[in-house]
CSV table of C-alpha atoms in Angstrom, one decimal:
chain,number,residue,atom,x,y,z
A,223,MET,CA,-11.7,-60.2,112.2
A,224,SER,CA,-13.8,-61.0,109.7
A,225,THR,CA,-17.2,-59.5,112.1
A,226,ASP,CA,-15.2,-56.0,113.3
A,227,PRO,CA,-15.5,-54.2,109.3
A,228,GLN,CA,-19.4,-55.1,110.1
A,229,SER,CA,-19.6,-54.2,113.8
A,230,ALA,CA,-18.0,-50.7,112.7
A,231,ARG,CA,-20.1,-50.2,109.4
A,232,GLN,CA,-23.6,-51.0,111.7
A,233,VAL,CA,-22.1,-48.2,113.9
A,234,LEU,CA,-21.5,-46.0,111.1
A,235,GLY,CA,-24.9,-47.0,110.0
A,236,ALA,CA,-27.2,-46.2,113.2
A,237,ARG,CA,-25.7,-42.8,113.2
A,238,LEU,CA,-26.7,-41.9,110.1
A,239,ARG,CA,-30.5,-43.2,110.6
A,240,GLU,CA,-30.1,-41.1,113.7
A,241,LEU,CA,-29.4,-38.2,111.9
A,242,ARG,CA,-31.8,-38.8,109.1
A,243,ALA,CA,-34.7,-39.3,112.3
A,244,GLU,CA,-33.9,-36.1,113.8
A,245,ALA,CA,-34.1,-34.5,110.2
A,246,GLY,CA,-38.0,-35.9,109.8
A,247,LEU,CA,-37.1,-37.4,106.7
A,248,ASP,CA,-37.9,-41.6,106.0
A,249,GLY,CA,-35.6,-43.0,103.8
A,250,LYS,CA,-37.6,-42.3,100.5
A,251,ASP,CA,-37.4,-39.0,101.4
A,252,LEU,CA,-33.6,-38.6,102.1
A,253,ALA,CA,-33.2,-40.5,98.8
A,254,THR,CA,-35.1,-38.2,96.9
A,255,ARG,CA,-33.2,-34.7,98.5
A,256,LEU,CA,-30.0,-36.4,98.0
A,257,GLY,CA,-30.6,-37.9,94.3
A,258,TRP,CA,-29.8,-41.6,95.0
A,259,GLN,CA,-31.9,-44.5,94.6
A,260,PRO,CA,-33.5,-45.7,98.1
A,261,SER,CA,-31.8,-48.7,98.3
A,262,LYS,CA,-28.6,-46.8,98.6
A,263,VAL,CA,-30.3,-45.5,101.5
A,264,SER,CA,-30.8,-48.7,103.3
A,265,ARG,CA,-27.9,-50.5,102.7
A,266,LEU,CA,-25.7,-47.4,104.2
A,267,GLN,CA,-28.1,-47.1,107.5
A,268,SER,CA,-27.9,-51.0,107.5
A,269,GLY,CA,-23.8,-51.1,107.0
A,270,LYS,CA,-24.2,-53.5,104.3
A,271,GLN,CA,-22.6,-50.9,102.0
A,272,THR,CA,-19.6,-48.5,103.0
A,273,ALA,CA,-19.9,-45.0,102.3
A,274,THR,CA,-17.5,-42.4,101.3
A,275,ARG,CA,-16.8,-39.2,102.3
A,276,GLU,CA,-18.5,-37.9,100.2
A,277,ASP,CA,-21.6,-39.6,100.9
A,278,LEU,CA,-21.5,-38.8,104.2
A,279,THR,CA,-21.1,-35.6,103.5
A,280,ALA,CA,-24.0,-34.9,101.7
A,281,TRP,CA,-25.8,-37.1,103.9
A,282,ALA,CA,-25.3,-34.6,106.8
A,283,THR,CA,-26.6,-31.4,104.6
A,284,ALA,CA,-29.4,-33.5,103.3
A,285,CYS,CA,-30.6,-33.4,106.9
A,286,ASN,CA,-29.9,-30.2,107.7
A,287,GLN,CA,-26.6,-30.9,110.3
A,288,PRO,CA,-23.4,-30.1,108.0
A,289,ASP,CA,-21.2,-29.9,111.1
A,290,ALA,CA,-22.1,-33.7,111.8
A,291,ALA,CA,-19.9,-34.5,108.3
A,292,ARG,CA,-16.5,-34.4,110.8
A,293,ASP,CA,-18.3,-37.2,113.4
A,294,LEU,CA,-19.1,-39.1,110.6
A,295,HIS,CA,-16.1,-38.7,109.3
A,296,GLY,CA,-14.5,-39.7,111.7
A,297,LEU,CA,-16.7,-42.9,112.2
A,298,LEU,CA,-15.6,-44.0,108.8
A,299,THR,CA,-11.7,-43.5,109.3
A,300,ALA,CA,-12.1,-45.7,112.4
A,301,LEU,CA,-13.6,-48.1,109.9
A,302,GLY,CA,-10.7,-48.0,108.0
A,303,THR,CA,-8.2,-48.7,110.9
A,304,LEU,CA,-9.2,-52.3,111.0
A,305,GLY,CA,-6.2,-54.9,111.8
A,306,ARG,CA,-3.9,-56.2,114.2
A,307,HIS,CA,-2.2,-52.8,114.6
A,308,ARG,CA,-4.2,-49.5,114.9
A,309,SER,CA,-3.0,-46.1,114.4
A,310,TRP,CA,-4.2,-43.8,117.3
A,311,ARG,CA,-3.9,-40.9,114.3
A,312,ARG,CA,-5.7,-42.4,112.4
A,313,GLN,CA,-8.2,-43.6,114.6
A,314,LEU,CA,-8.7,-40.7,116.2
A,315,ALA,CA,-8.9,-38.0,113.5
A,316,GLY,CA,-12.3,-36.8,114.6
A,317,GLY,CA,-12.3,-37.2,117.7
A,318,HIS,CA,-12.6,-39.6,120.3
A,319,ARG,CA,-16.3,-40.4,119.3
A,320,ALA,CA,-15.6,-43.5,116.6
A,321,ARG,CA,-13.2,-45.2,119.1
A,322,GLN,CA,-15.9,-45.5,121.9
A,323,GLU,CA,-18.4,-46.5,119.7
A,324,VAL,CA,-15.9,-49.3,118.7
A,325,ALA,CA,-15.8,-50.1,122.0
A,326,VAL,CA,-19.6,-50.1,123.2
A,327,GLN,CA,-20.2,-52.7,119.8
A,328,GLN,CA,-17.3,-54.8,121.3
A,329,THR,CA,-19.0,-54.8,124.9
A,330,VAL,CA,-22.4,-55.7,123.5
A,331,LYS,CA,-20.6,-58.6,121.2
A,332,THR,CA,-19.0,-60.2,124.2
A,333,SER,CA,-20.0,-62.4,126.9
A,334,ARG,CA,-17.1,-62.7,129.2
A,335,THR,CA,-14.6,-59.1,129.5
A,336,ARG,CA,-11.5,-58.9,131.6
A,337,ALA,CA,-9.7,-56.2,132.1
A,338,MET,CA,-6.5,-54.9,133.6
A,339,GLU,CA,-5.2,-51.6,134.0
A,340,THR,CA,-2.1,-50.1,135.7
A,341,THR,CA,-2.5,-46.0,135.9
A,342,ARG,CA,-6.5,-45.2,135.2
A,343,VAL,CA,-9.8,-46.5,136.0
A,344,PRO,CA,-11.2,-48.9,133.6
A,345,GLY,CA,-13.6,-47.2,131.2
A,346,LEU,CA,-16.5,-49.3,132.0
A,347,LEU,CA,-16.1,-48.3,135.4
A,348,GLN,CA,-15.3,-44.5,135.1
A,349,THR,CA,-17.4,-41.9,135.9
A,350,PRO,CA,-18.3,-38.8,133.6
A,351,GLY,CA,-16.1,-36.3,135.5
A,352,TYR,CA,-13.2,-38.5,135.2
A,353,ALA,CA,-14.4,-39.8,131.5
A,354,ALA,CA,-14.1,-36.9,130.2
A,355,ALA,CA,-10.8,-35.5,131.9
A,356,GLY,CA,-9.0,-38.3,130.5
A,357,PHE,CA,-10.7,-37.8,126.7
A,358,ASP,CA,-9.6,-33.3,127.0
A,359,ALA,CA,-6.1,-34.6,128.4
A,360,ALA,CA,-5.9,-37.2,125.1
A,361,ALA,CA,-7.2,-34.5,122.7
A,362,ALA,CA,-4.5,-31.8,123.8
A,363,PHE,CA,-1.8,-34.4,123.9
A,364,ARG,CA,-2.4,-35.8,120.5
A,365,ASP,CA,-4.2,-32.6,119.1
A,366,ILE,CA,-7.1,-33.7,117.6
A,367,PRO,CA,-10.6,-32.5,118.0
A,368,PRO,CA,-11.9,-32.2,121.6
A,369,THR,CA,-15.4,-34.3,121.0
A,370,THR,CA,-15.5,-35.1,124.9
A,371,ALA,CA,-19.1,-34.9,125.3
A,372,GLU,CA,-20.0,-37.3,122.1
A,373,ALA,CA,-17.2,-39.4,123.5
A,374,VAL,CA,-18.7,-39.0,127.5
A,375,ASP,CA,-21.8,-40.2,126.2
A,376,ALA,CA,-20.5,-43.4,123.9
A,377,ARG,CA,-18.6,-44.3,127.2
A,378,MET,CA,-21.8,-44.0,129.9
A,379,ARG,CA,-23.8,-46.2,127.3
A,380,ARG,CA,-21.4,-48.9,127.2
A,381,GLN,CA,-21.6,-49.0,130.7
A,382,GLU,CA,-25.2,-50.1,130.0
A,383,ALA,CA,-23.8,-53.7,129.6
A,384,LEU,CA,-22.5,-54.1,133.4
A,385,HIS,CA,-26.8,-54.5,134.0
A,386,ASP,CA,-27.0,-57.3,131.6
A,387,PRO,CA,-27.3,-61.0,133.9
A,388,ALA,CA,-25.7,-62.9,130.9
A,389,LYS,CA,-22.6,-61.0,130.8
A,390,ARG,CA,-19.3,-61.2,133.3
A,391,PHE,CA,-16.8,-57.9,134.2
A,392,GLU,CA,-13.9,-58.6,135.8
A,393,PHE,CA,-11.3,-55.6,136.4
A,394,LEU,CA,-7.7,-56.0,138.1
A,395,ILE,CA,-6.7,-52.4,139.2
A,396,SER,CA,-3.2,-51.5,140.2
A,397,GLU,CA,-3.2,-49.4,143.9
A,398,ALA,CA,-1.5,-46.9,141.8
A,399,ALA,CA,-4.3,-45.8,139.6
A,400,LEU,CA,-6.2,-45.1,142.9
A,401,HIS,CA,-3.8,-42.7,143.7
A,402,ALA,CA,-3.1,-41.3,140.1
A,403,ARG,CA,-4.4,-37.8,139.7
A,404,VAL,CA,-5.7,-37.4,136.5
A,405,CYS,CA,-8.2,-35.0,137.3
A,406,SER,CA,-9.3,-32.6,139.5
A,407,VAL,CA,-9.7,-33.8,143.3
A,408,ASP,CA,-13.7,-33.5,143.4
A,409,ALA,CA,-13.7,-35.9,140.2
A,410,MET,CA,-11.4,-38.3,141.6
A,411,ALA,CA,-13.2,-38.3,145.0
A,412,GLU,CA,-16.8,-39.1,143.2
A,413,GLN,CA,-14.9,-41.6,140.9
A,414,LEU,CA,-13.1,-43.8,144.3
A,415,ASP,CA,-16.7,-43.5,145.7
A,416,ARG,CA,-18.1,-44.7,142.6
A,417,LEU,CA,-15.1,-47.5,143.1
A,418,PHE,CA,-15.7,-48.1,146.3
A,419,THR,CA,-20.1,-48.8,146.1
A,420,LEU,CA,-19.5,-50.7,142.8
A,421,THR,CA,-16.9,-53.1,144.9
A,422,ALA,CA,-19.8,-54.7,146.3
A,423,ARG,CA,-22.2,-55.8,143.3
A,424,SER,CA,-22.0,-59.7,143.0
A,425,ARG,CA,-21.6,-59.8,139.4
A,426,LEU,CA,-18.4,-57.6,139.3
A,427,ARG,CA,-15.4,-58.6,140.2
A,428,ILE,CA,-13.2,-55.5,141.4
A,429,GLY,CA,-9.3,-56.8,142.6
A,430,VAL,CA,-7.1,-54.2,143.6
A,431,LEU,CA,-3.3,-55.2,142.9
A,432,PRO,CA,-1.9,-53.5,146.6
A,433,PHE,CA,1.2,-51.6,146.5
A,434,SER,CA,2.4,-54.4,149.3
A,435,ALA,CA,1.5,-57.7,147.0
A,436,GLN,CA,4.7,-59.7,145.8
A,437,LEU,CA,4.3,-59.8,141.7
A,438,PRO,CA,5.0,-63.3,139.9
A,439,ARG,CA,5.8,-60.4,137.4
A,440,SER,CA,6.3,-56.7,136.4
A,441,ILE,CA,3.0,-54.7,135.2
A,442,PRO,CA,4.2,-53.0,131.9
A,443,HIS,CA,0.8,-52.3,130.4
A,444,GLY,CA,-2.7,-52.8,130.8
A,445,PHE,CA,-4.5,-54.9,128.9
A,446,TRP,CA,-8.3,-56.1,128.0
A,447,ILE,CA,-9.4,-59.5,127.1
A,448,TYR,CA,-12.9,-60.2,125.3
A,449,ASP,CA,-14.4,-63.6,126.1
A,450,ARG,CA,-11.1,-65.7,124.5
A,451,ARG,CA,-11.3,-64.1,121.2
A,452,THR,CA,-9.8,-60.9,121.3
A,453,VAL,CA,-6.8,-58.8,124.0
A,454,VAL,CA,-6.3,-55.3,123.2
A,455,VAL,CA,-3.5,-53.4,124.1
A,456,GLU,CA,-2.6,-49.8,124.4
A,457,THR,CA,0.3,-47.7,123.4
A,458,LEU,CA,1.0,-44.6,122.6
A,459,GLY,CA,1.2,-44.6,119.3
A,460,GLU,CA,-1.0,-47.8,118.5
A,461,GLU,CA,-3.7,-50.0,119.7
A,462,LEU,CA,-2.7,-54.0,119.2
A,463,TRP,CA,-6.0,-56.3,118.8
A,464,LEU,CA,-4.2,-59.8,119.5
A,465,GLU,CA,-6.5,-62.9,118.4
A,466,SER,CA,-4.1,-65.0,117.7
A,467,PRO,CA,-4.5,-68.5,120.1
A,468,ASP,CA,-1.0,-68.3,121.7
A,469,ASP,CA,-1.7,-64.5,122.3
A,470,VAL,CA,-4.9,-65.0,123.8
A,471,ALA,CA,-3.3,-68.1,126.4
A,472,LEU,CA,-0.6,-65.7,126.7
A,473,TYR,CA,-2.5,-63.1,128.1
A,474,GLU,CA,-4.5,-65.2,130.2
A,475,ARG,CA,-1.8,-66.5,131.8
A,476,ALA,CA,-0.8,-62.9,132.8
A,477,TRP,CA,-4.2,-62.6,134.1
A,478,GLU,CA,-4.7,-65.6,136.1
A,479,TRP,CA,-0.8,-64.7,137.7
A,480,LEU,CA,-2.1,-61.1,138.4
A,481,SER,CA,-5.3,-62.3,139.9
A,482,ALA,CA,-4.1,-64.1,142.5
A,483,LYS,CA,-2.4,-61.6,144.0
A,484,ALA,CA,-5.6,-58.6,143.9
A,485,VAL,CA,-8.0,-58.3,146.6
A,486,ASP,CA,-11.5,-57.5,146.2
A,487,GLY,CA,-14.2,-57.2,148.7
A,488,ALA,CA,-13.7,-55.5,151.7
A,489,PRO,CA,-9.6,-55.4,151.3
A,490,ALA,CA,-10.2,-53.7,148.4
A,491,ARG,CA,-12.3,-50.8,149.5
A,492,ARG,CA,-10.0,-50.3,152.7
A,493,LEU,CA,-7.4,-49.6,149.7
A,494,ILE,CA,-10.0,-47.2,147.9
A,495,GLY,CA,-10.9,-45.7,151.0
A,496,ARG,CA,-7.2,-44.9,151.9
A,497,ALA,CA,-6.8,-43.1,148.4
A,498,ARG,CA,-10.0,-41.4,148.9
A,499,ALA,CA,-8.9,-40.5,152.3
A,500,ALA,CA,-5.4,-39.0,150.9
A,501,LEU,CA,-7.5,-36.5,148.6
A,502,GLY,CA,-8.6,-34.8,151.1
A,503,ALA,CA,-12.2,-33.8,149.7
A,504,GLY,CA,-15.4,-33.4,151.3
């Protein structure tokens, strides 16, 4: 994935620029504080050079935000995990924000996104409350820093792509995901209400796989297909980023088989409404 390391460096560089701007410094001022050549500041901000942990700590301190070093280290760690097998332990060492920034970049450069989820609402369709509950639970499970607010912010920014007329988004959601209680009743009600509304949007396809559907095969896990370029599969221990034509074709076949059994439009809204009514919330 030759473009992914560059994309990750650009994410890190954007965060560095943000810290510099918040400190009211231009590139030359920051270089003077750090004792660096201005060209190094420029290369790090543009993603043309990979920073060291020491560089990032010094940058955060020079910008009067030493606590930001942990966030920067997390982004650097995510850069180092790029490959077919991406360990969650390494990706999330500094919290969830770094991985969410990678997701933002992946969505930006993708024209057609297809997502299948079996037990949760896809991240691109989540409300802040639903997303926050998921990040909190994952942080507790993995015993990592609970950077929930930053992760939710990144996920909401990622959703801005839903308004881009040049992009296509298609989602398949198991009916089980509509009933899986992964957050409070109020947060779940808000999420189902939003999902109900989104099904009416013409540029989104949200299909629900009913409990009653006879599936052509079982669904062992969710997956995301980015164009015909990359398939991302999440397991408890790691993510798989699959790019071979055979792998992509296999998941596209699974997508087509499952898509044929999904309902959308009014039938999907009835299933979402049924799950909403079962909550008994106001």
